[in-house]
Tab-separated table of C-alpha atoms in Angstrom:
chain	number	residue	atom	x	y	z
A	1	MET	CA	-53.923	56.648	13.308
A	2	SER	CA	-50.233	56.295	12.544
A	3	ILE	CA	-47.827	59.116	13.304
A	4	ASN	CA	-46.507	58.585	9.776
A	5	ARG	CA	-49.438	60.741	8.681
A	6	TYR	CA	-47.713	63.542	10.558
A	7	SER	CA	-44.327	63.027	8.937
A	8	THR	CA	-44.733	66.562	7.612
A	9	ILE	CA	-43.257	67.601	10.957
A	10	TYR	CA	-39.859	66.827	9.463
A	11	PRO	CA	-40.552	65.732	5.864
A	12	ASN	CA	-36.956	65.487	4.659
A	13	THR	CA	-35.744	63.061	7.287
A	14	GLY	CA	-37.665	59.947	6.209
A	15	ILE	CA	-37.459	58.901	9.873
A	16	LEU	CA	-40.909	57.356	9.958
A	17	LYS	CA	-40.552	55.345	6.765
A	18	ARG	CA	-38.190	52.660	7.947
A	19	ASN	CA	-37.717	49.817	10.379
A	20	GLY	CA	-41.338	49.618	11.539
A	21	LYS	CA	-41.518	53.155	12.955
A	22	GLU	CA	-44.294	53.885	10.473
A	23	ASN	CA	-46.494	51.622	12.636
A	24	ILE	CA	-46.253	53.833	15.730
A	25	THR	CA	-49.672	55.307	16.516
A	26	ILE	CA	-50.805	58.207	18.663
A	27	GLU	CA	-52.129	55.612	21.132
A	28	HIS	CA	-48.653	54.074	21.352
A	29	LEU	CA	-47.194	57.500	22.140
A	30	LEU	CA	-49.835	58.166	24.810
A	31	THR	CA	-49.391	54.768	26.460
A	32	MET	CA	-45.578	54.812	26.356
A	33	THR	CA	-45.535	51.767	24.081
A	34	SER	CA	-43.979	53.362	20.985
A	35	GLY	CA	-41.276	50.693	20.992
A	36	LEU	CA	-38.537	53.282	20.601
A	37	GLU	CA	-35.386	52.501	22.578
A	38	TRP	CA	-35.398	55.049	25.359
A	39	ASN	CA	-34.062	54.229	28.795
A	40	GLU	CA	-35.190	57.334	30.654
A	41	TRP	CA	-35.301	55.593	34.025
A	42	ASN	CA	-31.769	54.217	33.722
A	43	ALA	CA	-29.991	57.544	34.314
A	44	PRO	CA	-30.740	60.440	36.649
A	45	TYR	CA	-32.491	63.514	35.275
A	46	SER	CA	-29.350	65.464	36.172
A	47	SER	CA	-27.292	63.484	33.639
A	48	LYS	CA	-26.912	64.002	29.909
A	49	ASP	CA	-26.932	60.180	29.713
A	50	ASN	CA	-30.661	60.418	30.371
A	51	PRO	CA	-32.104	60.696	26.847
A	52	VAL	CA	-34.661	63.383	27.704
A	53	ILE	CA	-31.780	65.521	29.002
A	54	GLY	CA	-29.543	64.382	26.137
A	55	ILE	CA	-31.866	66.159	23.699
A	56	TRP	CA	-30.462	69.455	24.989
A	57	TYR	CA	-26.882	68.374	24.295
A	58	SER	CA	-27.603	67.112	20.801
A	59	LYS	CA	-26.928	69.240	17.752
A	60	LYS	CA	-30.061	67.737	16.148
A	61	ASP	CA	-33.535	69.180	16.366
A	62	PRO	CA	-35.522	67.495	19.181
A	63	ILE	CA	-37.937	65.518	16.985
A	64	SER	CA	-35.149	64.049	14.848
A	65	TYR	CA	-33.172	63.191	17.996
A	66	ILE	CA	-36.199	61.406	19.460
A	67	LEU	CA	-37.256	59.537	16.337
A	68	GLU	CA	-33.791	58.492	15.202
A	69	VAL	CA	-33.364	56.082	18.101
A	70	ARG	CA	-33.620	52.393	17.350
A	71	LEU	CA	-37.028	50.704	17.348
A	72	ALA	CA	-36.390	48.154	20.109
A	73	ASN	CA	-39.888	46.612	20.314
A	74	THR	CA	-42.928	46.244	18.102
A	75	PRO	CA	-45.124	49.302	18.780
A	76	GLY	CA	-47.836	48.523	21.337
A	77	THR	CA	-46.090	45.551	22.936
A	78	HIS	CA	-43.699	46.933	25.550
A	79	PHE	CA	-43.932	49.739	28.127
A	80	SER	CA	-40.994	52.112	28.407
A	81	TYR	CA	-41.431	55.531	29.960
A	82	TYR	CA	-40.388	57.936	27.244
A	83	GLY	CA	-40.745	61.712	27.619
A	84	GLY	CA	-39.891	61.946	23.930
A	85	ASN	CA	-43.309	60.471	23.123
A	86	THR	CA	-44.961	63.463	24.769
A	87	ILE	CA	-42.752	65.940	22.921
A	88	ILE	CA	-43.799	64.281	19.647
A	89	LEU	CA	-47.467	64.520	20.696
A	90	GLY	CA	-47.021	68.268	21.218
A	91	GLU	CA	-45.779	68.605	17.646
A	92	ILE	CA	-48.623	66.433	16.325
A	93	ILE	CA	-51.073	68.798	18.034
A	94	LYS	CA	-49.318	71.754	16.416
A	95	ASN	CA	-49.335	70.217	12.944
A	96	SER	CA	-52.928	68.996	13.084
A	97	SER	CA	-54.515	72.069	14.719
A	98	ASN	CA	-52.200	74.907	13.647
A	99	LEU	CA	-51.901	75.741	17.368
A	100	THR	CA	-48.845	75.177	19.533
A	101	ILE	CA	-49.441	72.997	22.573
A	102	GLU	CA	-49.381	76.228	24.590
A	103	LYS	CA	-52.230	77.814	22.575
A	104	PHE	CA	-54.135	74.524	22.190
A	105	SER	CA	-54.136	73.823	25.943
A	106	GLU	CA	-55.103	77.428	26.670
A	107	LYS	CA	-58.065	77.333	24.285
A	108	TYR	CA	-59.429	73.856	25.003
A	109	LEU	CA	-58.463	73.202	28.631
A	110	PHE	CA	-57.250	76.196	30.606
A	111	GLU	CA	-59.789	78.828	29.473
A	112	PRO	CA	-62.795	76.536	30.084
A	113	LEU	CA	-61.415	75.748	33.560
A	114	GLY	CA	-60.736	79.406	34.354
A	115	ILE	CA	-56.984	78.818	34.533
A	116	ASN	CA	-55.176	82.053	33.755
A	117	ALA	CA	-51.766	81.489	35.331
A	118	PHE	CA	-49.954	78.829	33.335
A	119	GLU	CA	-46.657	78.680	31.544
A	120	TRP	CA	-45.135	76.210	29.142
A	121	ALA	CA	-41.775	77.167	30.570
A	122	THR	CA	-39.375	75.242	28.391
A	123	GLN	CA	-38.865	75.400	24.648
A	124	PHE	CA	-36.012	74.058	22.600
A	125	PRO	CA	-34.059	76.608	20.544
A	126	ASN	CA	-36.101	75.747	17.416
A	127	GLY	CA	-39.408	76.494	19.199
A	128	VAL	CA	-40.500	72.914	19.950
A	129	PHE	CA	-42.115	72.809	23.389
A	130	GLU	CA	-40.729	70.432	26.024
A	131	ALA	CA	-44.187	68.919	26.440
A	132	ALA	CA	-42.936	66.116	28.675
A	133	SER	CA	-42.266	68.341	31.667
A	134	GLY	CA	-42.353	72.013	30.772
A	135	LEU	CA	-45.750	73.091	32.140
A	136	LYS	CA	-46.078	75.262	35.249
A	137	LEU	CA	-49.448	75.499	37.042
A	138	THR	CA	-50.517	76.518	40.519
A	139	SER	CA	-51.577	73.716	42.850
A	140	ARG	CA	-55.129	75.133	42.867
A	141	ASP	CA	-55.280	74.939	39.062
A	142	MET	CA	-53.857	71.408	39.063
A	143	ALA	CA	-56.678	70.533	41.474
A	144	LYS	CA	-59.197	71.916	38.928
A	145	ILE	CA	-57.866	69.463	36.347
A	146	GLY	CA	-58.056	66.657	38.915
A	147	MET	CA	-61.642	67.582	39.822
A	148	THR	CA	-62.549	67.612	36.127
A	149	PHE	CA	-61.274	64.029	35.882
A	150	LEU	CA	-63.161	63.024	39.036
A	151	ASN	CA	-66.318	64.568	37.510
A	152	LYS	CA	-65.947	62.435	34.370
A	153	GLY	CA	-64.702	65.347	32.267
A	154	THR	CA	-67.088	68.101	33.347
A	155	TRP	CA	-66.350	71.385	35.112
A	156	ASN	CA	-69.173	73.559	36.460
A	157	GLY	CA	-71.620	71.532	34.390
A	158	GLU	CA	-69.691	72.019	31.141
A	159	ARG	CA	-68.172	69.088	29.256
A	160	ILE	CA	-64.437	69.797	28.914
A	161	ILE	CA	-63.086	66.293	28.245
A	162	PRO	CA	-65.093	63.407	26.730
A	163	GLY	CA	-66.230	60.965	29.422
A	164	ASP	CA	-65.048	57.920	27.468
A	165	TRP	CA	-61.576	59.506	27.295
A	166	ILE	CA	-61.581	59.857	31.094
A	167	ASP	CA	-62.531	56.183	31.443
A	168	LYS	CA	-59.791	55.135	29.038
A	169	CYS	CA	-57.207	57.255	30.899
A	170	ALA	CA	-58.123	55.569	34.184
A	171	THR	CA	-57.579	52.064	32.788
A	172	PRO	CA	-54.026	50.731	32.386
A	173	PHE	CA	-53.189	50.019	28.758
A	174	SER	CA	-52.940	46.328	27.916
A	175	GLY	CA	-49.603	45.075	29.190
A	176	ASN	CA	-48.845	48.283	31.103
A	177	VAL	CA	-49.254	46.700	34.521
A	178	ASP	CA	-46.853	45.658	37.277
A	179	ILE	CA	-44.548	48.573	36.458
A	180	ASP	CA	-41.898	49.169	39.086
A	181	VAL	CA	-40.934	52.851	39.032
A	182	PRO	CA	-37.290	53.268	40.087
A	183	GLY	CA	-36.845	55.171	43.336
A	184	GLU	CA	-40.526	54.816	44.288
A	185	ASP	CA	-41.790	52.613	47.097
A	186	SER	CA	-45.376	52.659	45.802
A	187	GLY	CA	-45.199	49.087	44.540
A	188	LYS	CA	-46.143	47.873	41.108
A	189	MET	CA	-48.399	50.201	39.130
A	190	GLY	CA	-50.263	50.442	35.851
A	191	TYR	CA	-49.986	53.107	33.165
């Protein structure tokens, strides 16, 4: 499914109707292969030169800021870690479910897992959630999510996440292998 279907997020911008951006899919956003030029690992997270931090310094709304960057690669062909992809996914959830990512995650993930103490701590001034890094959970509750993954999507015998989704999440996306994360000594990884 193309994100162009969700262009109602910002209908007057026409952002998704040019230069191949209309071919970006939800899978591309999830796998960090949107093709959008975003060099998040080239500047520290303390610098406004880092694009995910630069959003806060822009006078544009976050989604326009994210989507107005140049399409550097054909969607699906090149890995580039891009927190902006996750912010867009949060808005897609909101527009397709009529629930913010905060309410959606509470209803479909946190309540079934018995997680009561969570906070989507960061929102942009226009109400868009910083879905790339704005969630606060206790370590015990993070472990519940991890155990749900280890149990193929079930928690206390209840299916929370589809098993095939768990399998897909555990398999690096085609081409997303041998990734060298800057500042990490963990070697090459998949995503």
